[in-house]
CSV table of C-alpha atoms in Angstrom, one decimal:
chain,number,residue,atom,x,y,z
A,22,UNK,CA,-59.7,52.3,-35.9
A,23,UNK,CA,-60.5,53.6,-32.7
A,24,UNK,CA,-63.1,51.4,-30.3
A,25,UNK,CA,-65.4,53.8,-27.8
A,26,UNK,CA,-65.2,53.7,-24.4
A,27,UNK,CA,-69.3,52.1,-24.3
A,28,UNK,CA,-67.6,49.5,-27.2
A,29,UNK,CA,-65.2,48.3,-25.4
A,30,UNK,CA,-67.3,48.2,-22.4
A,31,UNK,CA,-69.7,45.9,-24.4
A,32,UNK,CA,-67.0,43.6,-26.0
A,33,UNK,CA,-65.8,43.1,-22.5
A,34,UNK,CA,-69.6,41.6,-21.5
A,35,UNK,CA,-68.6,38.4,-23.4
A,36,UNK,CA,-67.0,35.5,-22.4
A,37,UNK,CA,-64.0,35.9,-24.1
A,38,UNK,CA,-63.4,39.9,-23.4
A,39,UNK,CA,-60.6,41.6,-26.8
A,40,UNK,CA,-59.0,43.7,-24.1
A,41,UNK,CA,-57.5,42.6,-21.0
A,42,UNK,CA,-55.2,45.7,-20.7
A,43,UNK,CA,-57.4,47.3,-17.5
A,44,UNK,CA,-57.5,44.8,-14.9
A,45,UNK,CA,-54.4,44.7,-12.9
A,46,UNK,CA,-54.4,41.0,-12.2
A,47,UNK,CA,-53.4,40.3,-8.1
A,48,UNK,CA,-49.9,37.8,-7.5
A,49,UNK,CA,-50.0,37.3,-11.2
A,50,UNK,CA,-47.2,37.9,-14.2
A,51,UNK,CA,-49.8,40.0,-15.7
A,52,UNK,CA,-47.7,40.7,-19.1
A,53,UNK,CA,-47.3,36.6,-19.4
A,54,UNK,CA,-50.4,36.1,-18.5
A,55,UNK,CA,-52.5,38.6,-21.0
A,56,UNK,CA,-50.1,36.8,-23.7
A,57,UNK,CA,-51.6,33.6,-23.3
A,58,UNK,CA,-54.5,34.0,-21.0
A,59,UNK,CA,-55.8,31.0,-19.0
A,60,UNK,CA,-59.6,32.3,-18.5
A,61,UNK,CA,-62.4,30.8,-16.7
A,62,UNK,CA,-66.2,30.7,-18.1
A,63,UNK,CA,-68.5,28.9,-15.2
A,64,UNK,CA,-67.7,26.7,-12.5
A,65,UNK,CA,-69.9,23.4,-11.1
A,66,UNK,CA,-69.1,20.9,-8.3
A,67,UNK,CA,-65.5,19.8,-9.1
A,68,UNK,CA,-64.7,21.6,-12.6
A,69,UNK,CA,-64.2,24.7,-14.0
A,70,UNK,CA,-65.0,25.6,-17.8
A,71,UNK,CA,-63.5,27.8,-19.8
A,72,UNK,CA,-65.1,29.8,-22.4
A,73,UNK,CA,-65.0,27.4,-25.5
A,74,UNK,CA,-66.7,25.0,-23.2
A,75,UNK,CA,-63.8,22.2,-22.0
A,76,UNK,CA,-63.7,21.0,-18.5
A,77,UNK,CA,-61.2,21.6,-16.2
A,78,UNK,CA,-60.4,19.2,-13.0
A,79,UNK,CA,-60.4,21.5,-10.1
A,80,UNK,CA,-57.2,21.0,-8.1
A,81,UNK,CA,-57.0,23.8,-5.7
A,82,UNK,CA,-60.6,24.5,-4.4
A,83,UNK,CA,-60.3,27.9,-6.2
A,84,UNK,CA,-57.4,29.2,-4.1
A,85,UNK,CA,-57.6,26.9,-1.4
A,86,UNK,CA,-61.4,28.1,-0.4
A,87,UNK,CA,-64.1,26.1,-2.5
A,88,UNK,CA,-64.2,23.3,-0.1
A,89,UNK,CA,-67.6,22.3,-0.7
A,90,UNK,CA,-67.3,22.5,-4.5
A,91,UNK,CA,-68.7,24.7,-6.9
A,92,UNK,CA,-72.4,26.6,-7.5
A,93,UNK,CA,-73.7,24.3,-5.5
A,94,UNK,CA,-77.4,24.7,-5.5
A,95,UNK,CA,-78.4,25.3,-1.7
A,96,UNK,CA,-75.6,27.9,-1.7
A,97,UNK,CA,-76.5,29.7,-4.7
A,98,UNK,CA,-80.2,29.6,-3.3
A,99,UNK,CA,-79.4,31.1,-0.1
A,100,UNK,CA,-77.5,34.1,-1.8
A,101,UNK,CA,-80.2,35.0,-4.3
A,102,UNK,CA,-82.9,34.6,-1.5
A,103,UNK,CA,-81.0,37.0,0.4
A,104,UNK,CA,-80.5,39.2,-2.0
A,105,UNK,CA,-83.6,39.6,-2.7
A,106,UNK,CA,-84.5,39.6,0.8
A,107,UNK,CA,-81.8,42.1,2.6
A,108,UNK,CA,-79.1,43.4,0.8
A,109,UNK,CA,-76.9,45.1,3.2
A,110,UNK,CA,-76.9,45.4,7.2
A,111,UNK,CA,-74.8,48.2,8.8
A,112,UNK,CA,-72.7,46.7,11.6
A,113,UNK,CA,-72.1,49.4,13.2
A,114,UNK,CA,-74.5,49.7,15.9
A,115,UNK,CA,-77.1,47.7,14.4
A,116,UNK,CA,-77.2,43.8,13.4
A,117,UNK,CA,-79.2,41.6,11.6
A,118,UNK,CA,-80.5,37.5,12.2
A,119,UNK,CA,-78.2,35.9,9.9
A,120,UNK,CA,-74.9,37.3,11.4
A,121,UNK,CA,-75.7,36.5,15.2
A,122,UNK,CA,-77.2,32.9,13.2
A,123,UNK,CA,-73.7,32.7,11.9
A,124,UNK,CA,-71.6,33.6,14.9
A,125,UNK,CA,-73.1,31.1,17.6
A,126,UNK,CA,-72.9,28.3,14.8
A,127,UNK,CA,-69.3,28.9,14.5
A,128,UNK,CA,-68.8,29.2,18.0
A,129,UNK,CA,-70.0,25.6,18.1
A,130,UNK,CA,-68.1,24.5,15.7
A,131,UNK,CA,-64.5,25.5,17.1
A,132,UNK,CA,-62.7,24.1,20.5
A,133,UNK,CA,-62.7,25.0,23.7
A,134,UNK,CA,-64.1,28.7,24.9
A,135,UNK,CA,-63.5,30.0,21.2
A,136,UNK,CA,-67.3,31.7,21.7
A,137,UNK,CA,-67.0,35.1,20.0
A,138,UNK,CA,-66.8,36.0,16.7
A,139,UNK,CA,-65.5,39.3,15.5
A,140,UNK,CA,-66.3,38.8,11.3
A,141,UNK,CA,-64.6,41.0,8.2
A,142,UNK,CA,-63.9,40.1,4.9
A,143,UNK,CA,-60.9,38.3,3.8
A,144,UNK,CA,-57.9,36.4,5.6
A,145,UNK,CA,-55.9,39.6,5.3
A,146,UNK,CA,-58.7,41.4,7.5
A,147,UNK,CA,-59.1,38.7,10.0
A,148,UNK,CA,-55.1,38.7,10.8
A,149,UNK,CA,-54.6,42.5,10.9
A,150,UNK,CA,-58.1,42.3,13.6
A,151,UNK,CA,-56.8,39.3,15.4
A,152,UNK,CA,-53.6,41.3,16.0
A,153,UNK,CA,-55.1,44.4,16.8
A,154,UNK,CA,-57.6,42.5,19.3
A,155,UNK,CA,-54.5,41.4,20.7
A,156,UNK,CA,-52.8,44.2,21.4
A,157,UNK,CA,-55.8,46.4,22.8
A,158,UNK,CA,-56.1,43.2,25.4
A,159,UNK,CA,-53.2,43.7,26.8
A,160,UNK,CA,-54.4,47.3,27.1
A,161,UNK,CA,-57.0,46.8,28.7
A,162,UNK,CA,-55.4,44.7,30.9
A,163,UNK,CA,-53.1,47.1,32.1
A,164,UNK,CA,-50.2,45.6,30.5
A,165,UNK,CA,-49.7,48.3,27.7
A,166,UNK,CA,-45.9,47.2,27.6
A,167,UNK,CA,-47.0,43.7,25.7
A,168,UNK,CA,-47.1,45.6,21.9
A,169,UNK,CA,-44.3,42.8,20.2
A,170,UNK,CA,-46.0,40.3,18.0
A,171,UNK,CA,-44.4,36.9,17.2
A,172,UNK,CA,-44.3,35.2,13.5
A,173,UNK,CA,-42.5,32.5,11.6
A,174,UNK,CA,-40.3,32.3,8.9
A,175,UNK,CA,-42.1,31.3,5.5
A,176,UNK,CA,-45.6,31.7,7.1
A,177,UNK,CA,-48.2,33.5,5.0
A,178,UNK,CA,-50.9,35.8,6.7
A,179,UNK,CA,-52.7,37.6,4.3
A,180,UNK,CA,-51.6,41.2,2.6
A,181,UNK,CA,-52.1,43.9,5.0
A,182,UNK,CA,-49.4,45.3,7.2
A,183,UNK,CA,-50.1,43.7,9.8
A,184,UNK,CA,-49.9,40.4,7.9
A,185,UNK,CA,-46.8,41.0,6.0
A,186,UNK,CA,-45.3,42.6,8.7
A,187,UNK,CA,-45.8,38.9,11.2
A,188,UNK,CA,-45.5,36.8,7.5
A,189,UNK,CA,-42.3,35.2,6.5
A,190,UNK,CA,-42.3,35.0,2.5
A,191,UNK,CA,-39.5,37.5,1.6
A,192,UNK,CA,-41.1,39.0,-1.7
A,193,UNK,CA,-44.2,39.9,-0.1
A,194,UNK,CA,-42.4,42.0,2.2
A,195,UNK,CA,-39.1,43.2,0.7
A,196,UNK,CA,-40.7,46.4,-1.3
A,197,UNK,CA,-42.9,47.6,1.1
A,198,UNK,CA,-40.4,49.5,3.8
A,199,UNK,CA,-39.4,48.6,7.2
A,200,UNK,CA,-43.5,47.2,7.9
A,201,UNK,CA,-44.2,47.1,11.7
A,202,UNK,CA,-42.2,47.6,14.5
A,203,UNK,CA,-41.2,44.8,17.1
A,204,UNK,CA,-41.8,42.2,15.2
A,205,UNK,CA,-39.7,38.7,15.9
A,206,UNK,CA,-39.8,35.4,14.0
A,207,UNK,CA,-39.8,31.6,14.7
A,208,UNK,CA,-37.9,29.5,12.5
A,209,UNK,CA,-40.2,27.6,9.8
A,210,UNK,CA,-40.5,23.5,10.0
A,211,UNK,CA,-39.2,22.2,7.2
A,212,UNK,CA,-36.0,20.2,6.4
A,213,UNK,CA,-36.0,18.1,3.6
A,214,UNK,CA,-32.8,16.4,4.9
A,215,UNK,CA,-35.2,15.6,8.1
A,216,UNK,CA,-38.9,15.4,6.3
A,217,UNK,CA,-38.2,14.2,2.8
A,218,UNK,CA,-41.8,12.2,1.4
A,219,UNK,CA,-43.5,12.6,4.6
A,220,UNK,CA,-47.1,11.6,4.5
A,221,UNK,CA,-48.6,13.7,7.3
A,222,UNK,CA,-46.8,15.1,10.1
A,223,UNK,CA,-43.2,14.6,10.3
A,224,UNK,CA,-41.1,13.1,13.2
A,225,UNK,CA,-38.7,15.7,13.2
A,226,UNK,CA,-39.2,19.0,14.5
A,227,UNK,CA,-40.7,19.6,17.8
A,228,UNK,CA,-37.9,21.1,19.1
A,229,UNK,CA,-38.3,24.1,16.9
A,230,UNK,CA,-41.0,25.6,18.9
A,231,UNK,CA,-38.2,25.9,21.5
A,232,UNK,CA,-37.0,29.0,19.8
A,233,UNK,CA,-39.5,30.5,20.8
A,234,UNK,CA,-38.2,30.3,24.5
A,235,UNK,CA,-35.0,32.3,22.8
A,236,UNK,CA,-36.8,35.2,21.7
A,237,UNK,CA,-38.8,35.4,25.4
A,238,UNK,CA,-34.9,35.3,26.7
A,239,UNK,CA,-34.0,38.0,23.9
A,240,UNK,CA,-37.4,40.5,25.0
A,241,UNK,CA,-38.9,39.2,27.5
A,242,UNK,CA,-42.3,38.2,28.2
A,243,UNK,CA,-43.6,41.2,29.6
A,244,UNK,CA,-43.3,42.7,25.7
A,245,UNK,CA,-44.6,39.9,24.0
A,246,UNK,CA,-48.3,40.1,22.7
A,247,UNK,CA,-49.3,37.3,20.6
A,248,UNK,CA,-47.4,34.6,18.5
A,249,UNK,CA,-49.3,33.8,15.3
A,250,UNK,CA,-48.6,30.4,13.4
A,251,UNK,CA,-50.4,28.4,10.6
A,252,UNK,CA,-50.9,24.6,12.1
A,253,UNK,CA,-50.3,23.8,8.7
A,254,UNK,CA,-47.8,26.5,6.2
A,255,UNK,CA,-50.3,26.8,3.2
A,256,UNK,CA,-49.6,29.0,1.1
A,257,UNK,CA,-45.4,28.5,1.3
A,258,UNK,CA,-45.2,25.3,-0.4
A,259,UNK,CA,-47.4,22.9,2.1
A,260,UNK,CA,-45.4,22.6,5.5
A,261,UNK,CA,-47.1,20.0,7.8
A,262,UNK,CA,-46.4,20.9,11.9
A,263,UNK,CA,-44.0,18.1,12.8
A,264,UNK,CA,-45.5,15.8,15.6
A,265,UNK,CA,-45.7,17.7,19.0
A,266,UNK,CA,-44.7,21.2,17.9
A,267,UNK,CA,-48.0,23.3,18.3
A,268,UNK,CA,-48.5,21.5,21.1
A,269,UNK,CA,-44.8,22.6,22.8
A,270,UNK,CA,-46.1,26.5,21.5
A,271,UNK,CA,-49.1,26.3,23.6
A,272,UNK,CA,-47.4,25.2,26.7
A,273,UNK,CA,-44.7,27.8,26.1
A,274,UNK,CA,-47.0,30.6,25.7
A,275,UNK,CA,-49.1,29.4,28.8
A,276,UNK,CA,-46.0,29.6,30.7
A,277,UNK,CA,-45.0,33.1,29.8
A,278,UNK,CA,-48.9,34.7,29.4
A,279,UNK,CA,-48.6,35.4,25.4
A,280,UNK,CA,-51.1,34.7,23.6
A,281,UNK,CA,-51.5,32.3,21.0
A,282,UNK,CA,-53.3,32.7,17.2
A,283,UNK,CA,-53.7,30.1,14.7
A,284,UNK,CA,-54.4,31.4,11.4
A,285,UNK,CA,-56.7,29.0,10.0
A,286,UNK,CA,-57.8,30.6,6.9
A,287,UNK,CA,-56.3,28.0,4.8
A,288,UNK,CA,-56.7,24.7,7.4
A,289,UNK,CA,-60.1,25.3,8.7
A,290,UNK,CA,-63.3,23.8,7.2
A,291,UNK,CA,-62.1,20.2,6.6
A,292,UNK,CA,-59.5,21.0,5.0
A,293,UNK,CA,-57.7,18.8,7.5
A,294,UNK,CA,-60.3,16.7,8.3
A,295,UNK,CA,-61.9,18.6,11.2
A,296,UNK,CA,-63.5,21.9,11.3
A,297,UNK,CA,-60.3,23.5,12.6
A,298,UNK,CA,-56.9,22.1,12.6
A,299,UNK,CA,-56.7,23.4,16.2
A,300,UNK,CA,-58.8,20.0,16.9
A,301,UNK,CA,-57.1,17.5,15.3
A,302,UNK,CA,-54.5,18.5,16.9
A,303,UNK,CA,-56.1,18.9,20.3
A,304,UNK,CA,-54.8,22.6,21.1
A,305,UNK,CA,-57.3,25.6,22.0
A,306,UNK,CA,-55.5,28.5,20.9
A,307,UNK,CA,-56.7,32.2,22.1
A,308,UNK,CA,-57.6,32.9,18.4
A,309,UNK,CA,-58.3,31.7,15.4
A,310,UNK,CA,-58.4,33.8,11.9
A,311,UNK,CA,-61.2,32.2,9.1
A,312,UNK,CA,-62.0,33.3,5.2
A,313,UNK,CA,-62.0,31.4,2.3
A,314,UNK,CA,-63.9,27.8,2.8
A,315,UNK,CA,-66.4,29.4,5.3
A,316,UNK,CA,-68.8,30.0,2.8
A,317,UNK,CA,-67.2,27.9,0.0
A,318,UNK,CA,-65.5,31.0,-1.9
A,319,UNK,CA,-68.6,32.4,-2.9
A,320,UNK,CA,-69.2,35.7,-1.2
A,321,UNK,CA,-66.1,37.5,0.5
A,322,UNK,CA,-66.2,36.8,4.0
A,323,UNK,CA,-63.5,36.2,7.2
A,324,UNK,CA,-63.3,36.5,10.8
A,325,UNK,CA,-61.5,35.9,14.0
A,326,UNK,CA,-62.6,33.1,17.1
A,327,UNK,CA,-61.8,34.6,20.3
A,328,UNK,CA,-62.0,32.8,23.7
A,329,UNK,CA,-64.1,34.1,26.3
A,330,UNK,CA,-61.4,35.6,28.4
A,331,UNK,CA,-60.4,37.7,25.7
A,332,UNK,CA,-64.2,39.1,25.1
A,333,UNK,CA,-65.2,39.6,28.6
A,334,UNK,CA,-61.6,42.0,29.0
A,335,UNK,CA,-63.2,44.2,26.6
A,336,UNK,CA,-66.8,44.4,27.7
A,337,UNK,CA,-66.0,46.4,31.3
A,338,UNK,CA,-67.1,49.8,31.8
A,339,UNK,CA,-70.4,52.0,31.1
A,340,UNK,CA,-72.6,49.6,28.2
A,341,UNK,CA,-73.1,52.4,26.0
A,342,UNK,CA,-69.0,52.9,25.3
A,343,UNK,CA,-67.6,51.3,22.4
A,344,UNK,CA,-65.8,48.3,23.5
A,345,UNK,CA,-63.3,47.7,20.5
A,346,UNK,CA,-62.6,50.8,17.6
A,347,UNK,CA,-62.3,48.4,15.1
A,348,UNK,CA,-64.7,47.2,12.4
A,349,UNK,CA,-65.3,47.1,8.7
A,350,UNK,CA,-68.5,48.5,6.3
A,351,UNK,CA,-69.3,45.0,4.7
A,352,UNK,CA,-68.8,43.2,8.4
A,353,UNK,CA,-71.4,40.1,8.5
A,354,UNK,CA,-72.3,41.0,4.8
A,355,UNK,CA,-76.1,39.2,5.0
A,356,UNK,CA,-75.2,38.1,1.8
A,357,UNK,CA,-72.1,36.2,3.1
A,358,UNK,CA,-73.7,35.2,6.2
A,359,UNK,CA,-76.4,33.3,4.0
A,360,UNK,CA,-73.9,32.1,1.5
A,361,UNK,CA,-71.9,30.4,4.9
A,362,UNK,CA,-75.1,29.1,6.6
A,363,UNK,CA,-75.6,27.3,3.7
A,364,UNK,CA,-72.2,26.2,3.4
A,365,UNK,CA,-72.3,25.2,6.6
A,366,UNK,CA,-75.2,22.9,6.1
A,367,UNK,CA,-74.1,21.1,3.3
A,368,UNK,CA,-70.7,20.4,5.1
A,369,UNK,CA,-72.9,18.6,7.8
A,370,UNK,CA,-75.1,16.9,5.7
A,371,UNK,CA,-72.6,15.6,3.6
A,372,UNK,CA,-70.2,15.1,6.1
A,373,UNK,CA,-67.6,16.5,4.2
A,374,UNK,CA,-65.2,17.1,7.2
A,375,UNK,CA,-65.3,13.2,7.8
A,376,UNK,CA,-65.1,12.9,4.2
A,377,UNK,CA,-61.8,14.3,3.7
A,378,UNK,CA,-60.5,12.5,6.8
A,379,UNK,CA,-61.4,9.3,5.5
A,380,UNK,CA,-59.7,10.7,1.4
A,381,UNK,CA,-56.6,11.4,3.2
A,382,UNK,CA,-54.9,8.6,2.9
A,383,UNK,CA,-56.3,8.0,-0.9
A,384,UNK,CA,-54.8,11.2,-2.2
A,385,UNK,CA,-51.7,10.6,0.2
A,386,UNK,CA,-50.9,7.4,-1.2
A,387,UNK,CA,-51.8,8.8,-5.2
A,388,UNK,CA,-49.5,11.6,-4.8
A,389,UNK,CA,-46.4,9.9,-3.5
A,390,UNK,CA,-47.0,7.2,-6.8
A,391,UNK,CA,-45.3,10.3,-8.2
A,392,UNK,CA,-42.4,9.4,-6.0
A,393,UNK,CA,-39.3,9.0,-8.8
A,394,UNK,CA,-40.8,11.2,-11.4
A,395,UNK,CA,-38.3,14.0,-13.5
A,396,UNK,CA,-37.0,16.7,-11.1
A,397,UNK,CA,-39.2,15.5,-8.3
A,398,UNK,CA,-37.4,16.0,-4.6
A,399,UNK,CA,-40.0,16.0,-2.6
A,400,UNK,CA,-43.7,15.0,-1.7
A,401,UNK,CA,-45.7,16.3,1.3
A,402,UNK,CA,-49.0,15.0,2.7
A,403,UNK,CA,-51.8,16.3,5.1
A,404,UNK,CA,-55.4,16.0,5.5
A,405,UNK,CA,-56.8,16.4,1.6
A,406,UNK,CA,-53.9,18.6,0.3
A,407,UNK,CA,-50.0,17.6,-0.8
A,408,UNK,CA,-47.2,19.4,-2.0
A,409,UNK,CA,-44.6,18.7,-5.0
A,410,UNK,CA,-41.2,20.1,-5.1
A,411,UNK,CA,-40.0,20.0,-8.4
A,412,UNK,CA,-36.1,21.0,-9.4
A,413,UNK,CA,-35.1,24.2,-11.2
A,414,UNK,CA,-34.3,25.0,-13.8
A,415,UNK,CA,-30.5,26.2,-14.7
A,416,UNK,CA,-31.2,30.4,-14.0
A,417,UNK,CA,-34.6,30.3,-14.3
A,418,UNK,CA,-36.1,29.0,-10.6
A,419,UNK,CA,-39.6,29.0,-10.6
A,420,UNK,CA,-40.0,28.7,-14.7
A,421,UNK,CA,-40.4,24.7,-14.1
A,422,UNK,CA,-43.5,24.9,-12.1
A,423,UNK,CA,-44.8,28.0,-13.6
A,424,UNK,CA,-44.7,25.9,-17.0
A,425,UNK,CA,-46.2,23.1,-14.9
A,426,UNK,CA,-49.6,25.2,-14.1
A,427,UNK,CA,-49.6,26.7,-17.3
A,428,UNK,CA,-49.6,23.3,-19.4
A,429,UNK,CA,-51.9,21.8,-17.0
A,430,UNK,CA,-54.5,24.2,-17.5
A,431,UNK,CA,-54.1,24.5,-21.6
A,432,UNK,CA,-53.3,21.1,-21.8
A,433,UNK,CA,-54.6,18.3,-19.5
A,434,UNK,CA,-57.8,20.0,-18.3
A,435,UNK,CA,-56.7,20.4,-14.3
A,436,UNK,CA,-56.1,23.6,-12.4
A,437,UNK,CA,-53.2,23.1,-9.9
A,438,UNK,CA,-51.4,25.9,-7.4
A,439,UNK,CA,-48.1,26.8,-7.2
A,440,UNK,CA,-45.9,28.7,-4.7
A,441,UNK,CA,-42.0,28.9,-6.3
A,442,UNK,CA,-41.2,25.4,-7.5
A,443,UNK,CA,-43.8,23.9,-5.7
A,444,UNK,CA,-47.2,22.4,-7.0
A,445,UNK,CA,-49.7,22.7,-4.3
A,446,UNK,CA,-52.7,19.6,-4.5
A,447,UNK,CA,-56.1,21.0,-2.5
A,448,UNK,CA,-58.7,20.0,-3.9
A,449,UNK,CA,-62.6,20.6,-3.6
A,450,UNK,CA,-63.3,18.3,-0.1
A,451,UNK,CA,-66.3,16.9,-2.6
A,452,UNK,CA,-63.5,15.1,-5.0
A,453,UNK,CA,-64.0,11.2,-5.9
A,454,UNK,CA,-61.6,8.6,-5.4
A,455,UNK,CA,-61.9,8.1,-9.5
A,456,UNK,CA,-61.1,12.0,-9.8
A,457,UNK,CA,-57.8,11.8,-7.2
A,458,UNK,CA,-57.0,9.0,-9.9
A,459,UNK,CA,-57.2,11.4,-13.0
A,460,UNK,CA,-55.7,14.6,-11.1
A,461,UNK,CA,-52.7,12.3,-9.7
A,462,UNK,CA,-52.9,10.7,-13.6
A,463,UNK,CA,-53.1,14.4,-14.8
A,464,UNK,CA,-50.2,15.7,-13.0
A,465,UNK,CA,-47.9,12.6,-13.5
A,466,UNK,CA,-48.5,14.0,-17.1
A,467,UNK,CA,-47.6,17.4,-16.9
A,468,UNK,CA,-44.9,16.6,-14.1
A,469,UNK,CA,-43.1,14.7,-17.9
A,470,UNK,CA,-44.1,17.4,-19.9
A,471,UNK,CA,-41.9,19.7,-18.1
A,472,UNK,CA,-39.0,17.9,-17.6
C-alpha cells in the first residue's frame, strides 16, 4: 500500500526514520550503508547515542571537528540566545558585533601578523578563498604572471575546485575533468620503510621539501602563487611533517617570494596541542584556512588568517571600491560566530589546548600497545590523534577497515574514522585518560574481530 508524501514526511520525524531512500549520503557507500544503517540519536560530551539508547565512545570528534566535546551547555546557550537574538546578518556591506568579536579573538589566537580574518563556511570554502586571495595579491601587486598554485601528493583540501584541483587523493579528483590549470605537486611524507611506528614527528624527511626547489627550477618563481600544505596530512591516513620540513618550505618560499598556506582545518584548535599547528612548530605562514573545531562542529563555520601584508595590498585606492569580489551569503553567520565565542571560551577555561598537549603522550603510548596486532603494519602518533594501517584483504583493499568501522560502531560502542585501510584515532580534546583506555581496549577488539 502506497504511503503519502505528508506520511512519509511524518514517519521520517522519528528517530528511527522507514525510508532512507532520499538523502544522498556525502563520501559514503550509500547502498551498504542504507542496508545496515549505523544512525545517530543525540550526542553529549564524549558519546554519541543511537536511537535505541546505547552509548557510543566518540573516537573521531565527529569528523575531526568536535574538539570541545559534544552539546556542551555554554555552546548550546550561546546559539539559542542568538537565535533568538539575531538570526541572520548580511555581510555584504553591513556587519554585526559578534563577527568583528570573533575576528580580533582569532587574530589573537594565531602567530605572527596573521590579523585579518576573511570567514565562510566550511574547510572547502576557506581553501578555494585562501587561493583566490592569493592570486588577486599578486594582482594587485602587479605581478599578474604569479597564477600557478602549488600542492602535495595525498593532501586533502576540501571539495571545491579549487581544493581538488591543489589536493592529492586520486578518487577525489579522477571524475571530475582536467580541474584547474597550472597546478604542480610536492611529494607527500610518508615512507613506511623510513617512518614505521613513529610517535610524533619522524626523523626522516626534511629533505622532501627540497622538491619544491625543482618545481621553482621547472616554472619559475615569477609563476608561482602560493604553495598550500597541511602541517599535519589529516584526512589521508594521519601523516605527521617529518622534523624540519615546514620549516625548509618557509625558508624556500621566502627565498623565491611565494607564498605560503597551511590548511589547518583539521590541525587547528588543539588538535595538536596549540591553537594552530603553525605554532608548535614555530612557522608563521601567509595563511591559514580554519572550519570544523572553531566552533566545536556545531554551526557550519570556516575561514582564512591573512597576514597583514597581504590585507593592506588590497585596501589601496578610493574607500568606497570594493577591495576583494569575493564573499559568501551565510559569511560570519551570527549564529556561528556565537556558537565559536563560546567555543572559544570553554577551550580557555578548560585549557583544553594544554590538555591535549599534556594527553599526547597517553594516547601515543595506548595506541602503539597495539603494536603486533593481526594485519597491523603501521602506527602513527601526533598531538591527540594516531593512525592504524591495517593489511588488505586478498582483492578487496579497503573491505578490512571498512569492516573495522562498521563492527565498532554495531558492536563495541566506539565510532572510529577511516581513510582506505587506515583507522584514524581523534578524539574529542575533552577525552579521559580511563576513556583512551577503553577506545585503545575497544579497538584492540575490533582490530581481532577483523582479522
Amino acid at each position: 500500500m502506497a504511503v503519502n508524501a505528508a506520511g512519509l514526511r511524518a514517519a521520517n520525524d522519528a528517530l528511527a526514520p522507514n525510508d532512507l531512500d532520499a538523502w544522498w549520503l556525502p563520501f559514503t557507500a550509500n547502498r551498504a550503508f542504507k542496508s545496515k544503517p549505523r544512525m545517530i540519536a543525540r550526542a553529549k560530551d564524549m558519546h554519541y547515542y543511537t536511537p535505541d539508547g546505547r552509548a557510543v565512545l566518540d573516537g573521531s570528534a565527529g569528523l575531526w571537528c568536535c574538539n570541545a566535546g559534544h552539546n556542551r551547555d555554554p555552546i548550546v546557550s550561546a546559539i539559542q540566545a542568538q537565535a533568538a537574538e539575531l538570526d541572520f546578518s548580511p555581510a555584504f556591506q553591513f556587519g554585526h558585533a559578534g563577527g568583528f568579536a570573533l575576528a580580533s579573538r582569532l587574530a589573537a589566537l594565531a602567530p605572527g601578523d596573521l590579523d585579518h580574518v576573511f570567514f565562510c563556511n566550511s574547510g572547502s570554502e576557506a581553501v578555494d578563498t585562501a587561493l583566490k586571495i592569493a592570486l588577486a595579491y599578486w594582482n594587485v601587486r602587479g605581478q599578474g604572471s604569479r597564477t600557478r598554485l602549488i600542492g602535495r601528493e595525498r593532501g586533502y583540501h576540501g571539495v571545491g575546485f579549487g581544493g581538488i584541483s591543489v589536493g592529492g587523493i586520486v578518487s577525489n579528483r579522477k571524475f571530475f575533468g582536467t580541474l584547474l590549470a597550472g597546478v604542480d605537486h610536492l611529494p607527500h611524507t610518508y615512507s613506511r620503510e623510513h617512518q614505521a611506528f613513529s610517535r610524533g614527528e619522524p626523523e626522516w624527511g626534511a629533505h622532501l621539501a627540497d622538491d619544491l626547489e625543482r618545481i621553482v627550477t621547472l616554472h619559475d618563481a615569477s609563476t608561482i602563487a602560493a604553495v598550500i600544505v597541511e602541517p599535519m596530512a589529516g584526512s589521508t591516513g594521519v601523516l605527521p611533517p617529518p622534523k624540519g620540513y615546514l620549516q625548509r618550505l618557509r625558508q624556500i618560499c621566502d627565498r623565491h617570494g611565494i607564498l605560503l598556506i597551511f590548511d589547518e582545518v583539521i590541525s587547528g584548535f588543539g588538535r595538536l596541542g596549540h591553537a594552530f599547528a603553525a605554532e608548535r612548530y614555530g612557522v608563521v605562514p601567509d595563511m591559514i584556512t580554519f572550519a570544523k573545531a572553531v566552533n566545536s562542529g556545531t554551526v557550519p563555520m570556516g575561514g582564512v588568517l591573512v597576514r597583514k601584508g597581504i590585507y593592506d595590498a588590497f585596501m589601496q585606492g578610493p574607500e568606497r571600491t570594493i577591495e576583494l569580489f569575493h564573499g559568501y551569503t551565510y559569511s560570519a553567520h551570527p549564529l556561528a560566530c556565537a556558537a565559536a565565542l563560546a567555543t572559544l571560551d570553554l577551550y580557555r577555561e578548560e585549557e583544553l589546548f594544554a590538555r591535549a598537549k599534556r594527553l599526547e603522550p597517553v594516547l601515543g603510548e595506548a595506541l602503539m600497545s597495539l603494536r603486533g596486532l593481526p594485519n597491523v603494519l603501521d602506527i602513527r602518533t601526533l598531538g591527540l590523534v594516531g593512525a592504524i594501517d591495517l593489511a588488505s584483504r586478498p582483492d578487496a583493499a579497503g573491505a578490512r577497515a571498512f569492516e573495522a568501522m562498521d563492527r565498532a560502531f554495531q558492536e563495541f560502542g566506539l565510532m572510529i574514522r577511516i581513510t582506505g585501510e587506515t583507522i584514524a584515532v581523534t578524539p574529542p580534546l575533552i577525552i579521559s585518560e580511563d576513556q583512551i583506555g577503553e577506545l585503545v581496549d575497544k579497538l584492540g577488539r575490533v582490530i581481532r574481530a577483523v582479522a
